Coordinates of N, CA, C and O in Angstrom, one line a residue:
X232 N 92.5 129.7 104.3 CA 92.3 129.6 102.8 C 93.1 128.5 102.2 O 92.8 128.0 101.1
X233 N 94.0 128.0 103.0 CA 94.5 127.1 102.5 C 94.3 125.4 102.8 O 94.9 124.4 102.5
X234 N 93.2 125.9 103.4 CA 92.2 124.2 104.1 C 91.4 123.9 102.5 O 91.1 124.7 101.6
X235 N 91.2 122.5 102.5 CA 89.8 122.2 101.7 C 88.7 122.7 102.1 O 88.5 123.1 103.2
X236 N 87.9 122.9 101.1 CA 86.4 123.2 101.2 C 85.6 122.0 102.2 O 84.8 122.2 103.1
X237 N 85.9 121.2 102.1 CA 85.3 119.7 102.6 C 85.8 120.4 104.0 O 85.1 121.2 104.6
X238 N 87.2 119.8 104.3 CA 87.4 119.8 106.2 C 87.0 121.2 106.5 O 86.7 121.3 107.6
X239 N 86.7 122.7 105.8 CA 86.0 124.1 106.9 C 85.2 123.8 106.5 O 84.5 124.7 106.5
X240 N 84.3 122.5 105.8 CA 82.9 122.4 106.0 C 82.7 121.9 107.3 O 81.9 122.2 108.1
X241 N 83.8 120.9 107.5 CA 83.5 119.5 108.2 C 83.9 120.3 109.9 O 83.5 119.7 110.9
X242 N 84.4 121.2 109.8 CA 84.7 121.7 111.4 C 83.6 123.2 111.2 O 83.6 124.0 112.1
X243 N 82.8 123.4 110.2 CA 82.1 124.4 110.5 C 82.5 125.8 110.5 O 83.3 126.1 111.3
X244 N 81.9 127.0 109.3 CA 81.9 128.0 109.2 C 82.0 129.2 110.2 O 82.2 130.4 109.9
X245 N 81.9 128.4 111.8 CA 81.7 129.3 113.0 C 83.6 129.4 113.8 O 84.7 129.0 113.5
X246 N 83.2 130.1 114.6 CA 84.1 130.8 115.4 C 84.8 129.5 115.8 O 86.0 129.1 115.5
X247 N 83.7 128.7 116.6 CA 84.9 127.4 117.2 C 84.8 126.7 116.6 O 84.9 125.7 117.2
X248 N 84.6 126.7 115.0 CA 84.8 126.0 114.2 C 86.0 126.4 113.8 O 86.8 125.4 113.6
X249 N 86.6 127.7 113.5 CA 87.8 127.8 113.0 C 88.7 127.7 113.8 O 89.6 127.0 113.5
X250 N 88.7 128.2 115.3 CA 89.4 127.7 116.7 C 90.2 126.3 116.6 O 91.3 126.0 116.9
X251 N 88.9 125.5 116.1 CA 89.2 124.2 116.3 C 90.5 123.8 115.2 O 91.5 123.0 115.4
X252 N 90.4 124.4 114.1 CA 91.4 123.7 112.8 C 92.0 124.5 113.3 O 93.2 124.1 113.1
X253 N 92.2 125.7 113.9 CA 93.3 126.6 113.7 C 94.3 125.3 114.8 O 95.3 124.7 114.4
X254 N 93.5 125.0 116.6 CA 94.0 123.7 116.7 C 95.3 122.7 116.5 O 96.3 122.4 117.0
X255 N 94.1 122.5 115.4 CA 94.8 121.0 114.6 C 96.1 121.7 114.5 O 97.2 121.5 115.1
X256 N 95.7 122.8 113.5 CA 97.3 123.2 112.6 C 98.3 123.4 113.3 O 99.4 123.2 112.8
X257 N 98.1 123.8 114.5 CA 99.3 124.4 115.0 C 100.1 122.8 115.9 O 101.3 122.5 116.0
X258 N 99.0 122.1 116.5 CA 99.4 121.0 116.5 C 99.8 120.0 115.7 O 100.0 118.9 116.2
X259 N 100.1 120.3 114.2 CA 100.6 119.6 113.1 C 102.0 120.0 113.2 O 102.9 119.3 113.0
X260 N 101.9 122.0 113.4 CA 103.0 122.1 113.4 C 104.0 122.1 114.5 O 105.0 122.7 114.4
X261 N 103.6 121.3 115.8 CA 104.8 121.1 116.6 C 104.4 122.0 118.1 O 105.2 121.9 119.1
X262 N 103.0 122.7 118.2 CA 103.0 123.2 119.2 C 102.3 122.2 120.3 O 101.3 121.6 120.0
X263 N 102.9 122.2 121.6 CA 102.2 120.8 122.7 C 101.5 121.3 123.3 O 101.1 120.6 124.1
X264 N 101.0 122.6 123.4 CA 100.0 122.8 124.4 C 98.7 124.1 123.6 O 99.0 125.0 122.7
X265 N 97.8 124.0 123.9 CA 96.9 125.1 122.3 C 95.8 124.5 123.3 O 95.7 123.3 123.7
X266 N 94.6 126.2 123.8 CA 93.5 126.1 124.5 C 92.6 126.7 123.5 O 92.7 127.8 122.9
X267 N 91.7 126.0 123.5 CA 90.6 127.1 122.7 C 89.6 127.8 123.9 O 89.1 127.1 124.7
X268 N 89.5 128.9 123.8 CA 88.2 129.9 124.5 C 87.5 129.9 123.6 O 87.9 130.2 122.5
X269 N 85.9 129.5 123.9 CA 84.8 129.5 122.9 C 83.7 129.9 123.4 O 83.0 129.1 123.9
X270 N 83.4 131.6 123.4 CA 82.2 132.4 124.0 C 81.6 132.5 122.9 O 82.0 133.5 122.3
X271 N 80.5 132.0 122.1 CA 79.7 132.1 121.5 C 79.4 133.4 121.0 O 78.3 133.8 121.5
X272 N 80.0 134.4 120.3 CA 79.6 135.8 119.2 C 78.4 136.3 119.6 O 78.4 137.5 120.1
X273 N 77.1 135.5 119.5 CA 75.9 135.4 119.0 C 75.3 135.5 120.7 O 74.2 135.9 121.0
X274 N 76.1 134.9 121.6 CA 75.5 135.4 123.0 C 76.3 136.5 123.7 O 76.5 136.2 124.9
X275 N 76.6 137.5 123.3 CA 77.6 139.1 123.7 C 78.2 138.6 124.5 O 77.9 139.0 125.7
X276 N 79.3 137.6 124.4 CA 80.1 137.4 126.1 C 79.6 136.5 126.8 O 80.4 136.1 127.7
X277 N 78.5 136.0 126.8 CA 78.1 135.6 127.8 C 78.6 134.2 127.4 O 79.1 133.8 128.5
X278 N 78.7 133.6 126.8 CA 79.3 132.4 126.8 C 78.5 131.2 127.2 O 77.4 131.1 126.6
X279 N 78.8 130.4 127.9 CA 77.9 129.4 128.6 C 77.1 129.9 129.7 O 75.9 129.5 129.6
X280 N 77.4 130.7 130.6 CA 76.5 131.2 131.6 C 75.2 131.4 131.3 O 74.8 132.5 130.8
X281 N 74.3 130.4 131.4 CA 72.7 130.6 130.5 C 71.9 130.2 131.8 O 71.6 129.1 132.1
X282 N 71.8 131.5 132.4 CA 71.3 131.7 133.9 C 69.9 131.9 133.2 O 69.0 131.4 133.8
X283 N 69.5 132.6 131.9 CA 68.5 132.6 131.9 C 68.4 132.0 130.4 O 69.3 131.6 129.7
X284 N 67.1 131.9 130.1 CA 66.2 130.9 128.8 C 67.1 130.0 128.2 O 67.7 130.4 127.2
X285 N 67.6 128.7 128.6 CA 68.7 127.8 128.4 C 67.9 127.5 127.1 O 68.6 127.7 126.1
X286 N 66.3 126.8 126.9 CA 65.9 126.2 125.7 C 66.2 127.3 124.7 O 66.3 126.9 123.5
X287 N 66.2 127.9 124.7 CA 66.9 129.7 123.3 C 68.2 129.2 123.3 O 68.4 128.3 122.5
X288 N 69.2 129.8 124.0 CA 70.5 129.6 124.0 C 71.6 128.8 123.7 O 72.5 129.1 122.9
X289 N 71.4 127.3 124.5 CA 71.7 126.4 124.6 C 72.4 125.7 123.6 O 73.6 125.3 123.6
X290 N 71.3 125.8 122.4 CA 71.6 125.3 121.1 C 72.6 126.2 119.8 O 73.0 125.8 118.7
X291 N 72.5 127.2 120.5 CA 73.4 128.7 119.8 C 75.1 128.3 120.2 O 76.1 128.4 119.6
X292 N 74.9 127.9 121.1 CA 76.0 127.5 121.6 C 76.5 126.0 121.7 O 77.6 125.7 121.9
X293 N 75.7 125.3 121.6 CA 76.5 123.6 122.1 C 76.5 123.2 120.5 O 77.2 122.3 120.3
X294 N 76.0 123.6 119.6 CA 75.4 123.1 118.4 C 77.0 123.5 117.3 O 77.7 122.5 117.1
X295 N 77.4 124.5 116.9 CA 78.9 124.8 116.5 C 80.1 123.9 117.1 O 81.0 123.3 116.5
X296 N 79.7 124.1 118.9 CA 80.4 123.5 119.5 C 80.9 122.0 119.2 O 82.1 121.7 119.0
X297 N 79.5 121.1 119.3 CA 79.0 119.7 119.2 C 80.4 119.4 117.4 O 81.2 118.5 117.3
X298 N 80.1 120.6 116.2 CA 80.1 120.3 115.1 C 82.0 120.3 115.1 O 82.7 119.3 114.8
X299 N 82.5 121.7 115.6 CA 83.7 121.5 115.6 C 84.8 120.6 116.5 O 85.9 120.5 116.1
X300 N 84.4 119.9 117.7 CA 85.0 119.2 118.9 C 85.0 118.1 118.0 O 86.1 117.6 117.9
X301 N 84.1 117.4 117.2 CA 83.6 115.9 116.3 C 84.8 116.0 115.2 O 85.6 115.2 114.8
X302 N 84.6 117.4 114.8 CA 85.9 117.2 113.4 C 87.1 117.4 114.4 O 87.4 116.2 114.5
X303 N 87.8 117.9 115.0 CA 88.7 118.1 115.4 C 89.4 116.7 115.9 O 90.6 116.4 115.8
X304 N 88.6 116.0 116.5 CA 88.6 114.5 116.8 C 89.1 113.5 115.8 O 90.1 112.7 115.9
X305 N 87.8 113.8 114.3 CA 87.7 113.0 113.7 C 89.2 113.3 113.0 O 90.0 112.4 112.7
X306 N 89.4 114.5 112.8 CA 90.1 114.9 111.7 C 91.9 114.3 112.0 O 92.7 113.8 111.2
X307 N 92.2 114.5 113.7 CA 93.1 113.9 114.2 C 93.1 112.8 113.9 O 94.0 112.3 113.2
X308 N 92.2 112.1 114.3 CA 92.2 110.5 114.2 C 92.9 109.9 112.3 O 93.6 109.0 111.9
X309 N 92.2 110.7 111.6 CA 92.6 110.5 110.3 C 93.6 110.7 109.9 O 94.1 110.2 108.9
X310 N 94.4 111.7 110.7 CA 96.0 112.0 110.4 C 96.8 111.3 110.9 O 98.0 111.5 110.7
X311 N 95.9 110.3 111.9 CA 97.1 109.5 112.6 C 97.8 109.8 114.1 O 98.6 109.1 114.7
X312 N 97.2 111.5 114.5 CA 98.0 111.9 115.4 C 97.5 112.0 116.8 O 98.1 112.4 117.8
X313 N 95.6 111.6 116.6 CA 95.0 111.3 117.9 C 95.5 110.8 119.2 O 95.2 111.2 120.4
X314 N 96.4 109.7 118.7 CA 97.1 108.8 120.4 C 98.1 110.1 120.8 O 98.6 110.0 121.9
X315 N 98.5 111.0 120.2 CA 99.7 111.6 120.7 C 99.2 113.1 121.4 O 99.8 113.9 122.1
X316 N 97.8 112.9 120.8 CA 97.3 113.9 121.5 C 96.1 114.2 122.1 O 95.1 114.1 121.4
X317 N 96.0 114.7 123.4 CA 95.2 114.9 124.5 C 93.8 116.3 124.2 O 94.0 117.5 124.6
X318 N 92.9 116.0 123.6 CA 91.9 116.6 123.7 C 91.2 116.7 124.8 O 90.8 115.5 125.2
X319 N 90.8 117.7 125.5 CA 90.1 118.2 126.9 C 89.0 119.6 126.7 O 89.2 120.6 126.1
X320 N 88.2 119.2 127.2 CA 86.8 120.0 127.4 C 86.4 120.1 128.6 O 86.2 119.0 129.1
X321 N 86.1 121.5 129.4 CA 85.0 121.4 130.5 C 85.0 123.1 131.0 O 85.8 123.9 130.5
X322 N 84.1 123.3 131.7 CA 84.3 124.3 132.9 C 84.5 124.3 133.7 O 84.9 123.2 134.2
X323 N 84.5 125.6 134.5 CA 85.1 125.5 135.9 C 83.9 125.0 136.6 O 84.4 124.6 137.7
X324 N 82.8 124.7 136.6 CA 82.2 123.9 137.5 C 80.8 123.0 136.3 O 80.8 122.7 135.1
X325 N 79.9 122.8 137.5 CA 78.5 121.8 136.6 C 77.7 123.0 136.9 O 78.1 124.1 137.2
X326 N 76.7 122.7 136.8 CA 75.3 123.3 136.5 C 74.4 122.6 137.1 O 74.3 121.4 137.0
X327 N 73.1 123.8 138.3 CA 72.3 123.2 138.8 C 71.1 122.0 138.1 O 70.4 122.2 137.1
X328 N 71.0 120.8 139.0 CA 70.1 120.0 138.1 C 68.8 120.4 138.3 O 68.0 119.6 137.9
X329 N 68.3 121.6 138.9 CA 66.9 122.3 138.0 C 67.3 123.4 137.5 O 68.2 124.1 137.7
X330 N 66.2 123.5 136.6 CA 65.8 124.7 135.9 C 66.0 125.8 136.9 O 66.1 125.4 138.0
X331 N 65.9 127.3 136.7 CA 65.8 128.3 138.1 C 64.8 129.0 137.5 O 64.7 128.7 136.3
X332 N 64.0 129.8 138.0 CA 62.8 130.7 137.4 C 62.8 131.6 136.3 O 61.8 132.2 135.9
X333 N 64.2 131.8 135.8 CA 64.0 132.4 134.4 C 64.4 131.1 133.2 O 64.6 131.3 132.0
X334 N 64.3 130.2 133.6 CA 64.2 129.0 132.5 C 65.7 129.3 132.5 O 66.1 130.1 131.6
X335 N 66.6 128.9 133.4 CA 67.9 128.7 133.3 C 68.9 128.0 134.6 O 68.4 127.8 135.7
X336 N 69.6 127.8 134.5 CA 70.5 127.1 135.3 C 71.4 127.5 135.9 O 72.2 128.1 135.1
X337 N 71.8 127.4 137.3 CA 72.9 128.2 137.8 C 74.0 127.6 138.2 O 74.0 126.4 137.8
X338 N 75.2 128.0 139.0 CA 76.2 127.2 139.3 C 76.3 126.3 140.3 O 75.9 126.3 141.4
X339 N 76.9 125.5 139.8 CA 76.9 124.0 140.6 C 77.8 123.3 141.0 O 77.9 122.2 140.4
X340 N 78.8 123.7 142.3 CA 80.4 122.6 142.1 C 80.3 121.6 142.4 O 81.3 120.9 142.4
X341 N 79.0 120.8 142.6 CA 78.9 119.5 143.7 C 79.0 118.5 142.5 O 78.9 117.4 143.0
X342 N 79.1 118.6 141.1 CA 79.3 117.9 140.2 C 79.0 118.5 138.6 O 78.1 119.1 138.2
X343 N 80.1 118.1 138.1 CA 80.3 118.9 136.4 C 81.2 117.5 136.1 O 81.7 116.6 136.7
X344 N 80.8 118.0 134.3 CA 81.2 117.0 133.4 C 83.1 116.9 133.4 O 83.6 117.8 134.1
X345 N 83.6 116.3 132.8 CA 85.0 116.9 131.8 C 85.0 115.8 130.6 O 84.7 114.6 130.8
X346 N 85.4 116.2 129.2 CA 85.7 115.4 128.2 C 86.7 114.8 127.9 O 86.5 114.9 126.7
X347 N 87.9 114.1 127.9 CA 88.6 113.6 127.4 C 88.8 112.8 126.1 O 88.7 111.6 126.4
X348 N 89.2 113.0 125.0 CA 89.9 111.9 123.7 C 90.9 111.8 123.6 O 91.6 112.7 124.2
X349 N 91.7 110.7 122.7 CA 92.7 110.8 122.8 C 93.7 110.4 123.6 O 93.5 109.8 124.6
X350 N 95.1 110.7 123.2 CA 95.9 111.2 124.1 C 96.3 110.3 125.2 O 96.8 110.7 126.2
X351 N 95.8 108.6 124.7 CA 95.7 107.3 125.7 C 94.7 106.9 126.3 O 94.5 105.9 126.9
X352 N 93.6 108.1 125.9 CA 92.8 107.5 126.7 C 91.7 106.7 125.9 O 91.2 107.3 124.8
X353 N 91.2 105.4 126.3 CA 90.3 104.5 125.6 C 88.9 105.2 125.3 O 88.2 105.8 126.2
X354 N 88.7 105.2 124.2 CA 88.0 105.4 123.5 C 86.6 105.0 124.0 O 86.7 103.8 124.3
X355 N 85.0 105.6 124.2 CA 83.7 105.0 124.4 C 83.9 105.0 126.4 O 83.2 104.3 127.1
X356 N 84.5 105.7 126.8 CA 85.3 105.2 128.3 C 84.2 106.0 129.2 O 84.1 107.1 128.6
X357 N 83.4 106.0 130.0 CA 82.8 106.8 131.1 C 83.5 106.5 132.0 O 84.1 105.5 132.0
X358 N 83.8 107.4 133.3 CA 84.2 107.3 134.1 C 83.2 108.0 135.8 O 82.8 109.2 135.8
X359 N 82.8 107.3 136.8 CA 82.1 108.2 137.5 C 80.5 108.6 137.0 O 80.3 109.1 135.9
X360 N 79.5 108.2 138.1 CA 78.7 108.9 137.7 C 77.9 110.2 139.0 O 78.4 110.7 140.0
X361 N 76.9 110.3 138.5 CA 76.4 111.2 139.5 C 74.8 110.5 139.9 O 74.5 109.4 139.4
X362 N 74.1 111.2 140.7 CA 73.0 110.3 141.2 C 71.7 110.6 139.9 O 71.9 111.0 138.8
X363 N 70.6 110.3 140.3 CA 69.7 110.5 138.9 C 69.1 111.6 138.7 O 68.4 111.9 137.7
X364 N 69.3 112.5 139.8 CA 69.0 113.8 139.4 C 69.8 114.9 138.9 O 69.6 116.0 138.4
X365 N 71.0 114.3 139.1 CA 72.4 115.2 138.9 C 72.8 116.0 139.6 O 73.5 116.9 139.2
X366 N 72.3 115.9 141.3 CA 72.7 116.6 142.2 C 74.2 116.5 142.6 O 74.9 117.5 142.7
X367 N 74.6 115.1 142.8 CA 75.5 114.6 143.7 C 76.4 114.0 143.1 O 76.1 113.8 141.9
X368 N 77.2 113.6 143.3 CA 78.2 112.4 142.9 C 78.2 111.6 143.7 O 78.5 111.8 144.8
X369 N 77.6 110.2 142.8 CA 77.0 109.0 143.5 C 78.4 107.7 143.1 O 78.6 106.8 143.9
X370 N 79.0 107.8 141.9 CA 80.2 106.9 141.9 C 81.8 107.4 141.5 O 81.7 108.5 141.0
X371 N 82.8 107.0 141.5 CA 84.0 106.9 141.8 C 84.2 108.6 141.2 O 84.6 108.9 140.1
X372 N 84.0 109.7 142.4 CA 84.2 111.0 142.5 C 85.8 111.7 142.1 O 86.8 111.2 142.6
X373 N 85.9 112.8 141.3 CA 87.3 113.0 140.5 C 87.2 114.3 141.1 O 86.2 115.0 140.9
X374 N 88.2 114.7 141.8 CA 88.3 116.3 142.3 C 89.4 117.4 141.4 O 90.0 117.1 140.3
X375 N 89.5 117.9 141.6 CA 90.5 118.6 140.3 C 91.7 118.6 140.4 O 92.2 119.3 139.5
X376 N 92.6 118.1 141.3 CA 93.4 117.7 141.8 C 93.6 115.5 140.8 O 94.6 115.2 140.2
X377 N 93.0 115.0 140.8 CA 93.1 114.3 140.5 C 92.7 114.0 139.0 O 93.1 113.1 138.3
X378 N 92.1 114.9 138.8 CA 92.0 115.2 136.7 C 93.5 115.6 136.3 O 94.0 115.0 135.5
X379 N 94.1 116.7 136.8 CA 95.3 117.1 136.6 C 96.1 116.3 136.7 O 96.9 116.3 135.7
X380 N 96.5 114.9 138.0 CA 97.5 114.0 137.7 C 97.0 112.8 137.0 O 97.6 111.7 136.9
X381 N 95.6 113.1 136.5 CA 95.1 112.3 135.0 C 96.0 112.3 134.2 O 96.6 111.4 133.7
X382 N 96.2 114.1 134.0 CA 96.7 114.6 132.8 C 98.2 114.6 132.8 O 98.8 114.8 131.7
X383 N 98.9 114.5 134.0 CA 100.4 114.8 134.0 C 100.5 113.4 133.6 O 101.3 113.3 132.7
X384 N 99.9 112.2 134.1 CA 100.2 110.6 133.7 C 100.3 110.9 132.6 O 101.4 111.0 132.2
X385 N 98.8 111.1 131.3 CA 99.1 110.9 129.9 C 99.9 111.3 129.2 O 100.3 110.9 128.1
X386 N 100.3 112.6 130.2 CA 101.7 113.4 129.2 C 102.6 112.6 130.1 O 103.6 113.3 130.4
X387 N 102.7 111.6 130.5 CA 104.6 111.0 131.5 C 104.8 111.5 132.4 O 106.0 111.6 132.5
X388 N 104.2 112.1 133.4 CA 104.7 112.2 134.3 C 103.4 112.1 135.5 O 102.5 112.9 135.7
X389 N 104.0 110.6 136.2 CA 103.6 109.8 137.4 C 103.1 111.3 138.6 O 103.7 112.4 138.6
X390 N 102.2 111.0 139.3 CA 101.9 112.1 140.5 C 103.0 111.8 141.4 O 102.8 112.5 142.5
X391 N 104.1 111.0 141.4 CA 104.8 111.0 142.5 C 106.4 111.9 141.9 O 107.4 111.9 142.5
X392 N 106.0 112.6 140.6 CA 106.6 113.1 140.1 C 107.9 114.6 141.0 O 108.8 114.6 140.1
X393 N 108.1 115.1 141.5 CA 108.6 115.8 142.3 C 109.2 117.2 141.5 O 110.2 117.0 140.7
X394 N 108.7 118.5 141.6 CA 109.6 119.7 141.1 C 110.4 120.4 142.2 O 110.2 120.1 143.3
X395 N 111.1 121.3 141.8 CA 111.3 121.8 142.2 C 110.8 123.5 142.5 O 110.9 124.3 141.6
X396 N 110.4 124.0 144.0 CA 109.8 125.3 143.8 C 110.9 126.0 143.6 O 112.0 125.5 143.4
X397 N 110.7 127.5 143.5 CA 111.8 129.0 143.6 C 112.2 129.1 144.7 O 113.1 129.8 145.0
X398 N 111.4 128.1 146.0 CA 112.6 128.3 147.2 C 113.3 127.3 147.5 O 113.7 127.1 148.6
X399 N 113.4 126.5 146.4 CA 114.2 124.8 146.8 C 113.5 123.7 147.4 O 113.9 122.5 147.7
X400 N 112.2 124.4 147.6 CA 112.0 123.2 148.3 C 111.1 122.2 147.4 O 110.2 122.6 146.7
X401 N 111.5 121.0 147.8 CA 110.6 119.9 146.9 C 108.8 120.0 146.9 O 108.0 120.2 147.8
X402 N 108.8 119.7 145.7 CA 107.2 119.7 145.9 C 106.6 118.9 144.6 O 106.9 119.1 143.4
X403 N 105.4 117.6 145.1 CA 105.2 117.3 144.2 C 103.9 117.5 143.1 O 102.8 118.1 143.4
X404 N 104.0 117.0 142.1 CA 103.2 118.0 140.9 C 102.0 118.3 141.1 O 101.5 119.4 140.8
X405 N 101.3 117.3 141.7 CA 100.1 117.1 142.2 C 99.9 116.4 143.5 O 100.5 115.5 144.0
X406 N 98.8 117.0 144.0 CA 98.5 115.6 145.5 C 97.4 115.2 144.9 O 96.4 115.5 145.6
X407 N 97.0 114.6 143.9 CA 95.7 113.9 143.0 C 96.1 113.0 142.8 O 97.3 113.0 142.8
X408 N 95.5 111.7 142.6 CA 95.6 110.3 142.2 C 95.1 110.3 140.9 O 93.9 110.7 140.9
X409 N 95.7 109.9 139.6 CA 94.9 109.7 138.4 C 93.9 108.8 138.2 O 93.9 108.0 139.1
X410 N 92.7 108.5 137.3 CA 92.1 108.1 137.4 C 92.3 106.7 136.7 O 93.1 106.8 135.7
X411 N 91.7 105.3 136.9 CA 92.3 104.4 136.0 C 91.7 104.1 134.8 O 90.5 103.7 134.9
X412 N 92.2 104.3 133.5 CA 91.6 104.8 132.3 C 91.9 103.2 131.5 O 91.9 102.9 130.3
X413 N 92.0 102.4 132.4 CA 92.1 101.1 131.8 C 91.4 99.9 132.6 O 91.1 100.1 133.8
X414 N 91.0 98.9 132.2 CA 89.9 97.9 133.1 C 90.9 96.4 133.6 O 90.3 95.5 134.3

């Protein structure tokens, strides 16, 4: 209640619309790490899993989605505090590149998206693609191991970074190579 009318327009009346400012705020106020979970109300749980009628669903869900990730972006960028902070989006995997017989899509590890803004990383940036059907990954392939010492780079710390485990013994943060987010 204590937002403008304008910005809960501008991140949207919906669940991960408030998710998302809730977000911002808490990242205004000092907290470095804030996940949003966003299972869409309006699909009982089910969330993204749209095993069946994706053209129904799809839009129940990516459409809120689409409205609050854009403000949360934009809204950062306007306060100035975008470079300091790392926006990320994805699932645990991709989704089959056909349809399956209930007009839906099923699971797919052989390639999925991830989003990044922010947070150092260049702006308009693609990275990798997949082949033209979306089976495969056809160029410079990112395992999850190597998204994570993406992510330990942008927060400072290099993959050759070293912790310590609970039994002493050295270990380092990641065995991933970051990706190069610069030309």
């Amino acid at each position: 209640e204590k937002e403008d009318q304008r910005v809960l327009n501008l991140y949207g009346q919906t669940e991960i619309g408030k998710r998302a400012l809730l977000a911002r705020r808490l990242t205004e106020a000092g907290v470095c790490f804030v996940t949003i979970e966003y299972r869409p109300p309006e699909l009982n749980g089910l969330g993204w899993d749209h095993h069946v009628d994706l053209a129904r669903w799809f839009p129940v869900a990516a459409t809120p989605y689409d409205q609050a990730i854009f403000a949360l972006i934009n809204d950062l960028g306007e306060k100035g505090m975008l470079d300091d902070v790392l926006v990320l989006s994805f699932g645990e995997f991709g989704r089959t590149y056909k349809i399956n017989q209930y007009g839906g899509r099923d699971h797919w590890p052989n390639v999925g998206s991830v989003f990044l803004a922010g947070g150092g990383v260049p702006g308009g940036m693609v990275y990798g693609a997949s082949d033209k059907r979306g089976a495969d990954v056809k160029d410079q392939p990112v395992s999850p191991e190597d998204l994570l010492a993406t992510i330990y780079q942008l927060l400072g710390y290099p993959s050759s970074t070293r912790i310590t485990r609970l039994d002493g013994r050295p270990h380092f943060i990641t065995e991933g190579k970051p990706i190069k987010l610069n030309s």
